[in-house]
XYZ file of C-alpha atoms in Angstrom:
466
model
C 0.000 0.000 0.000
C 1.295 3.465 -0.947
C 2.175 5.603 2.062
C 0.390 8.926 1.659
C 1.818 12.092 3.159
C -0.110 15.350 2.929
C 0.728 18.895 3.944
C -1.981 19.735 6.452
C -2.769 23.462 6.400
C -4.280 23.021 9.854
C -0.960 21.956 11.439
C 1.328 23.581 8.849
C 3.342 20.419 8.372
C 3.452 17.288 6.242
C 1.772 14.347 7.948
C 1.247 10.675 7.184
C -2.377 10.371 6.154
C -4.377 8.055 8.387
C -8.107 7.945 7.582
C -10.798 7.708 10.227
C -12.063 4.574 8.492
C -9.914 2.994 5.723
C -13.090 1.485 4.272
C -14.793 4.877 4.056
C -12.319 7.640 3.218
C -14.217 10.927 2.960
C -13.207 14.060 1.048
C -14.971 17.406 0.610
C -13.779 20.047 -1.878
C -15.315 23.492 -2.345
C -16.783 23.763 -5.827
C -17.743 26.703 -8.057
C -20.351 29.412 -7.833
C -22.218 28.763 -11.055
C -22.775 32.108 -12.742
C -20.371 31.899 -15.706
C -17.775 29.783 -17.498
C -14.934 28.402 -15.369
C -11.712 30.322 -15.962
C -8.349 28.579 -16.037
C -7.668 29.278 -12.370
C -10.956 27.588 -11.408
C -9.722 24.412 -13.081
C -6.565 24.032 -11.026
C -8.196 22.691 -7.839
C -10.315 20.369 -9.980
C -7.183 18.700 -11.392
C -5.334 18.756 -8.048
C -8.111 17.009 -6.152
C -8.838 14.662 -9.046
C -5.265 13.400 -8.598
C -5.889 13.037 -4.859
C -9.114 11.148 -5.557
C -7.256 8.763 -7.902
C -4.499 8.252 -5.320
C -6.946 7.443 -2.532
C -8.868 4.973 -4.703
C -5.604 3.322 -5.791
C -4.555 2.976 -2.147
C -7.796 2.089 -0.362
C -9.949 0.664 -3.144
C -12.382 2.095 -5.664
C -15.389 1.635 -3.383
C -13.692 2.910 -0.240
C -13.671 6.634 -1.112
C -16.479 9.198 -1.000
C -15.585 12.385 -2.867
C -17.905 15.397 -2.577
C -17.647 18.671 -4.502
C -20.492 21.169 -4.235
C -22.152 23.721 -6.489
C -23.098 27.104 -5.040
C -26.270 27.830 -6.995
C -27.656 30.689 -4.885
C -25.517 33.818 -4.877
C -25.568 37.552 -5.606
C -23.428 37.062 -8.747
C -25.933 34.582 -10.150
C -28.762 36.982 -9.373
C -26.899 39.847 -11.060
C -26.314 37.753 -14.182
C -29.982 36.803 -14.339
C -31.061 40.424 -13.834
C -28.798 41.552 -16.680
C -30.356 38.961 -18.961
C -33.856 40.071 -18.010
C -32.990 43.720 -18.655
C -31.678 42.635 -22.058
C -35.114 41.213 -22.879
C -34.901 37.549 -21.853
C -38.285 35.933 -21.259
C -39.336 34.540 -17.898
C -39.292 35.689 -14.298
C -36.047 36.617 -12.579
C -36.213 33.414 -10.548
C -36.709 31.405 -13.763
C -33.668 33.083 -15.291
C -31.590 32.284 -12.199
C -32.566 28.622 -12.515
C -31.857 28.627 -16.240
C -28.435 30.180 -15.718
C -27.363 27.754 -13.005
C -28.418 24.718 -15.047
C -26.579 26.042 -18.083
C -23.424 26.857 -16.127
C -23.304 23.518 -14.300
C -23.535 21.745 -17.666
C -20.682 23.880 -19.035
C -18.583 23.218 -15.962
C -18.959 19.439 -16.039
C -18.168 19.257 -19.760
C -15.119 21.530 -19.470
C -13.701 19.728 -16.424
C -14.401 16.393 -18.091
C -12.308 17.578 -21.040
C -9.398 17.927 -18.574
C -9.767 14.289 -17.587
C -11.391 14.989 -14.229
C -13.695 12.249 -12.977
C -16.996 13.418 -11.565
C -17.186 13.232 -7.744
C -19.439 10.713 -6.014
C -21.706 13.561 -4.870
C -22.166 17.017 -6.396
C -24.683 18.660 -4.040
C -26.335 21.939 -4.930
C -26.828 24.447 -2.154
C -30.484 24.943 -3.037
C -31.180 21.269 -2.256
C -29.875 21.638 1.316
C -31.740 24.696 2.562
C -33.622 22.639 5.179
C -30.356 21.313 6.615
C -28.921 24.851 6.727
C -31.956 26.153 8.620
C -31.631 23.324 11.165
C -27.953 24.133 11.677
C -28.611 27.881 12.045
C -31.373 27.250 14.611
C -28.973 25.028 16.569
C -26.267 27.711 16.527
C -28.737 30.262 17.880
C -29.875 27.866 20.627
C -26.272 27.258 21.690
C -25.485 30.981 21.810
C -23.197 31.043 18.761
C -25.534 33.006 16.494
C -28.181 35.709 16.778
C -31.036 37.168 14.730
C -31.147 40.919 14.213
C -34.947 41.071 13.964
C -34.796 42.280 10.365
C -34.379 38.943 8.616
C -30.658 38.453 9.177
C -28.929 35.815 11.307
C -25.250 36.308 12.130
C -22.586 34.059 13.603
C -20.860 35.418 16.701
C -17.161 34.978 16.023
C -16.157 35.718 19.619
C -18.257 32.748 20.768
C -15.705 30.376 19.186
C -12.354 30.753 20.903
C -10.358 28.852 18.256
C -11.412 31.155 15.418
C -8.361 31.929 13.262
C -6.456 28.716 14.009
C -6.510 27.546 10.374
C -5.143 30.762 8.895
C -2.920 31.394 11.915
C -4.202 34.887 12.624
C -5.864 36.420 15.622
C -9.286 38.025 15.334
C -7.725 41.459 15.950
C -5.223 40.890 13.135
C -7.994 39.778 10.801
C -10.045 42.874 11.564
C -7.024 45.075 10.860
C -6.024 43.286 7.665
C -9.370 42.543 6.072
C -12.069 44.652 4.516
C -14.734 43.786 7.035
C -18.253 44.967 6.334
C -19.312 47.071 9.314
C -23.077 47.021 9.742
C -25.370 48.279 12.468
C -26.809 44.821 12.976
C -23.445 43.264 13.894
C -22.437 42.841 17.515
C -18.829 42.549 16.385
C -17.153 43.592 13.111
C -16.014 40.002 12.391
C -19.482 38.449 12.717
C -20.688 36.979 9.435
C -24.059 36.280 7.850
C -25.737 32.893 8.094
C -29.113 33.980 6.685
C -30.323 37.122 4.920
C -33.609 38.447 3.529
C -34.547 37.892 -0.085
C -36.863 39.964 -2.243
C -40.018 38.459 -3.717
C -38.536 38.361 -7.225
C -35.319 36.565 -6.227
C -34.892 32.973 -5.010
C -35.881 32.658 -1.360
C -37.146 30.182 1.207
C -39.357 30.423 4.254
C -37.533 30.333 7.576
C -38.103 31.284 11.251
C -36.476 34.644 10.391
C -38.608 35.388 7.332
C -38.274 34.642 3.641
C -34.625 34.644 2.728
C -31.583 32.734 1.563
C -28.400 31.406 3.166
C -25.081 33.137 3.490
C -22.249 31.542 1.544
C -20.342 29.911 4.405
C -23.172 27.885 5.942
C -23.715 25.968 2.702
C -20.589 23.807 2.844
C -20.953 23.116 6.564
C -24.479 21.776 6.079
C -23.701 19.751 2.960
C -20.512 18.245 4.399
C -22.258 17.192 7.606
C -25.197 15.682 5.736
C -23.077 13.707 3.263
C -19.916 12.930 5.255
C -20.835 13.267 8.926
C -19.605 15.486 11.753
C -16.037 14.215 11.243
C -14.403 13.386 7.923
C -10.918 13.065 6.527
C -9.970 15.785 4.046
C -11.278 19.227 3.127
C -9.744 20.951 0.112
C -9.885 24.108 -1.951
C -7.884 27.052 -3.217
C -5.810 28.962 -0.682
C -7.933 32.040 -1.358
C -10.711 30.223 0.528
C -8.715 29.677 3.723
C -9.969 32.981 5.100
C -12.742 33.701 5.557
C -14.633 30.790 3.991
C -12.853 27.806 5.517
C -12.287 29.602 8.809
C -16.027 30.245 9.003
C -16.879 26.681 8.027
C -14.792 25.374 10.927
C -16.383 27.774 13.408
C -19.953 26.881 12.390
C -19.360 23.158 12.204
C -17.403 22.804 15.432
C -19.926 24.895 17.363
C -22.782 22.770 16.030
C -20.914 19.509 16.594
C -18.465 20.143 19.468
C -17.644 16.434 19.710
C -16.731 16.178 16.012
C -13.472 17.063 14.263
C -15.083 18.458 11.119
C -12.118 17.963 8.688
C -8.916 16.407 10.039
C -6.676 17.341 7.086
C -6.875 20.589 5.121
C -5.295 20.919 1.666
C -5.009 24.219 -0.202
C -3.706 24.759 -3.724
C -1.894 27.924 -4.777
C -3.111 30.335 -7.430
C -2.459 30.498 -11.166
C -0.663 33.081 -13.284
C -0.469 33.572 -17.043
C 2.924 34.312 -18.606
C 4.218 35.435 -15.206
C 1.357 37.799 -14.383
C -1.804 37.509 -12.345
C -4.709 36.624 -14.601
C -7.041 39.591 -15.044
C -9.328 41.032 -17.687
C -7.550 44.385 -17.499
C -4.271 42.755 -18.598
C -5.959 40.872 -21.415
C -4.708 37.518 -20.108
C -7.998 36.282 -18.660
C -9.454 33.248 -20.371
C -11.722 30.351 -19.631
C -11.049 26.656 -20.031
C -13.494 26.686 -22.945
C -11.494 29.489 -24.618
C -8.401 27.267 -24.654
C -10.305 24.196 -25.811
C -11.914 26.179 -28.632
C -8.471 27.467 -29.637
C -7.378 23.873 -30.167
C -5.457 23.324 -26.939
C -6.321 19.739 -25.945
C -7.664 19.127 -22.459
C -4.917 16.571 -21.857
C -2.313 19.240 -22.606
C -3.915 21.613 -20.094
C -3.878 18.843 -17.482
C -0.214 18.044 -18.183
C 0.802 21.683 -17.743
C -1.039 21.815 -14.422
C 0.709 18.660 -13.212
C 4.152 20.100 -13.927
C 3.891 22.389 -10.866
C 3.385 21.241 -7.279
C -0.082 22.174 -6.093
C 1.216 24.297 -3.208
C 3.319 26.472 -5.531
C 2.021 29.252 -7.806
C 1.521 27.907 -11.320
C 2.438 29.874 -14.415
C 0.574 29.022 -17.613
C 2.660 29.802 -20.702
C 2.282 29.053 -24.384
C 5.701 27.361 -24.377
C 4.682 24.995 -21.587
C 1.588 24.057 -23.548
C 3.617 23.413 -26.718
C 6.168 21.304 -24.834
C 3.387 19.355 -23.104
C 1.732 18.618 -26.433
C 4.995 17.382 -27.927
C 5.690 15.112 -24.954
C 2.190 13.659 -24.961
C 2.363 12.969 -28.687
C 5.610 11.014 -28.218
C 4.263 9.086 -25.246
C 1.069 8.209 -27.093
C 3.113 7.004 -30.056
C 5.259 4.877 -27.735
C 2.264 3.287 -26.034
C 0.020 2.825 -29.072
C -1.450 -0.677 -29.156
C 0.186 -1.661 -25.861
C -1.632 -3.009 -22.822
C -0.792 -1.127 -19.617
C 1.145 -2.880 -16.873
C -0.858 -4.380 -14.031
C -0.066 -1.393 -11.840
C 1.712 1.948 -11.960
C 5.434 2.020 -11.276
C 6.255 2.203 -7.573
C 8.429 5.301 -8.058
C 5.535 7.141 -9.682
C 3.078 6.230 -6.933
C 5.630 7.145 -4.269
C 5.949 10.593 -5.832
C 2.183 11.098 -5.988
C 1.872 9.820 -2.426
C 4.423 12.374 -1.247
C 2.016 15.314 -0.916
C 0.815 14.964 -4.521
C 4.247 15.571 -6.030
C 2.985 15.450 -9.592
C 6.114 17.158 -10.947
C 8.194 14.341 -9.480
C 5.802 11.774 -10.912
C 6.161 13.296 -14.397
C 9.957 13.107 -14.050
C 9.579 9.380 -13.403
C 7.380 9.054 -16.498
C 10.125 10.656 -18.593
C 12.549 8.025 -17.260
C 10.178 5.219 -18.202
C 9.766 6.665 -21.700
C 13.534 6.958 -22.168
C 13.992 3.361 -21.010
C 11.334 2.121 -23.408
C 9.239 0.716 -20.550
C 6.061 1.383 -22.482
C 3.635 -0.771 -20.476
C 4.829 0.791 -17.230
C 4.689 4.245 -18.804
C 1.080 3.752 -19.831
C -0.113 2.428 -16.467
C 1.771 5.114 -14.570
C 0.536 7.954 -16.773
C -3.028 6.751 -16.362
C -2.608 6.977 -12.584
C -2.232 10.720 -13.198
C -5.177 10.835 -15.594
C -2.972 10.975 -18.709
C -2.817 8.719 -21.798
C -6.352 7.491 -21.198
C -8.437 6.303 -24.136
C -11.040 8.990 -23.433
C -8.564 11.822 -23.989
C -6.618 10.532 -26.959
C -8.593 11.623 -30.018
C -6.546 14.785 -30.459
C -3.263 12.870 -30.693
C -4.061 9.994 -33.012
C -0.853 8.122 -33.779
C -1.249 9.006 -37.449
C -0.609 12.597 -36.426
C 2.681 11.677 -34.759
C 5.160 11.252 -37.669
C 8.295 9.155 -37.447
C 11.084 11.737 -37.490
C 13.889 9.376 -36.512
C 15.507 9.547 -39.985
C 15.714 13.333 -39.810
C 16.954 13.200 -36.216
C 19.758 10.831 -37.288
C 20.565 13.058 -40.273
C 20.877 16.082 -38.026
C 22.916 14.232 -35.405
C 25.406 12.947 -37.971
C 25.707 16.406 -39.536
C 26.413 17.863 -36.112
C 29.035 15.205 -35.359
C 30.806 15.979 -38.635
C 30.616 19.711 -37.940
C 32.243 19.217 -34.566
C 35.190 17.562 -36.312
C 35.659 19.849 -39.337
C 34.362 23.054 -37.705
C 31.984 23.693 -40.615
C 28.415 24.113 -39.329
C 26.877 25.111 -42.654
C 24.961 21.832 -43.086
C 23.780 21.910 -39.473
C 22.466 25.441 -39.917
C 20.751 24.502 -43.203
C 18.994 21.519 -41.667
C 17.997 23.414 -38.563
C 16.486 26.236 -40.615
C 14.573 23.718 -42.732
C 13.247 21.890 -39.701
C 12.091 25.113 -38.074
C 10.436 26.221 -41.320
C 8.545 22.920 -41.349
C 7.215 23.596 -37.847
C 9.621 21.479 -35.814
C 11.280 22.431 -32.570
C 14.927 21.322 -32.649
C 16.558 20.091 -29.460
C 20.200 19.046 -29.600
C 22.376 17.490 -26.915
C 25.591 15.477 -26.689
C 23.623 12.262 -26.877
C 21.211 12.974 -29.698
C 18.775 15.205 -31.552
C 15.064 15.488 -30.826
C 12.603 16.960 -33.335
C 9.249 17.967 -31.857
C 6.255 18.894 -34.040
C 4.426 22.108 -33.144
C 0.879 23.089 -34.083
C 2.158 24.449 -37.406
C 4.023 21.293 -38.466
C 3.945 20.629 -42.237
C 5.566 17.308 -43.218
C 5.581 18.247 -46.920
C 8.322 20.779 -46.240
C 10.682 17.943 -45.294
C 10.366 16.071 -48.590
C 13.429 17.654 -50.254
C 15.733 16.921 -47.313
């Protein structure tokens, strides 16, 4: 059995993972708010925790893991999107348009994430299906003195009622007040108190409650869904590190106050953010794009996944066009090597050890390169599939017929280079290199050989006269 070590944000150290019940390993990951297409940064946690899901199932058994990722389908951004559509002349009530938008966006999300090779979780709860559970939890928090109603339709959580608030992010309440943009409202007893329930207008989605018609605050959703599907104590909670405060901090406070004898989540995993060409992704910089944008531009989902896996999940990831081109070239070669071959019975131990070491996907890819170089094709295939690569479902883009045999040209270039090293005349090397580049090949030369890698613009006809 693979030993799994995970960096626990809660303790700030790497720990050997030991599940509460090895026959029922439980994972909860915060999912998207469904108001628009998922941008590239939204996809990173999907791939990260898909790898974790695969690792856990490999280690404990396919039926021994319960993976939950939610959809937030009630939110101000969704309402704003629906209102904009109505103002533009869309038919139907505002509530109908909200429902239409969430259904549409969830469908987009699942298709786009599926294109990246991400398996669907065991449960994908929608917040709107758990309103009753949220109301029960809020009532319990009020009864226990951890929450209060303001008499105007709001219910707020009293942060000072939970003495361990801030333990996850490692900050005191005073520091958080000083460093955060905290909404100061007359109905708050303390600036850090946050909303559990708020009023809703007649035209927007809303539900009856003891505090009037309204809808839940964001944070209570995950606490209620996690408890209902995984229990008061479960193994792993994951998400982007931008959620650590306040969302995850608030989840812990709510859940532990409702279930003081439970652990809520024992291990917390947080992935770092994504950049594009060395800069933060933003619309103002013109480097903001969705997963669908890339797919429509012809970047295969498997290539996007490979680029993600090249960087450890706890490090910032930089998406670049060069990384995508290199990933495509590598995947083409690996698919050519493994074409028609049955995978080994299991992934190589070195690959699984890397993945088990805090999801060291970069280290696992390094091991795959070694297997490819050694010609261990069956092991390469099984090991790549453990990372969600080289699967049959993702291979249409890289049909072997599209991966030409360039070995003759590689030998020609290598021999020309060897001769040039002896006679100091590099004219033939330069001629060949220029021709290869003109044909859309990337030329990589080393002491041991020459590697020619097709790019998107590769045209084999331009090599005919060589």
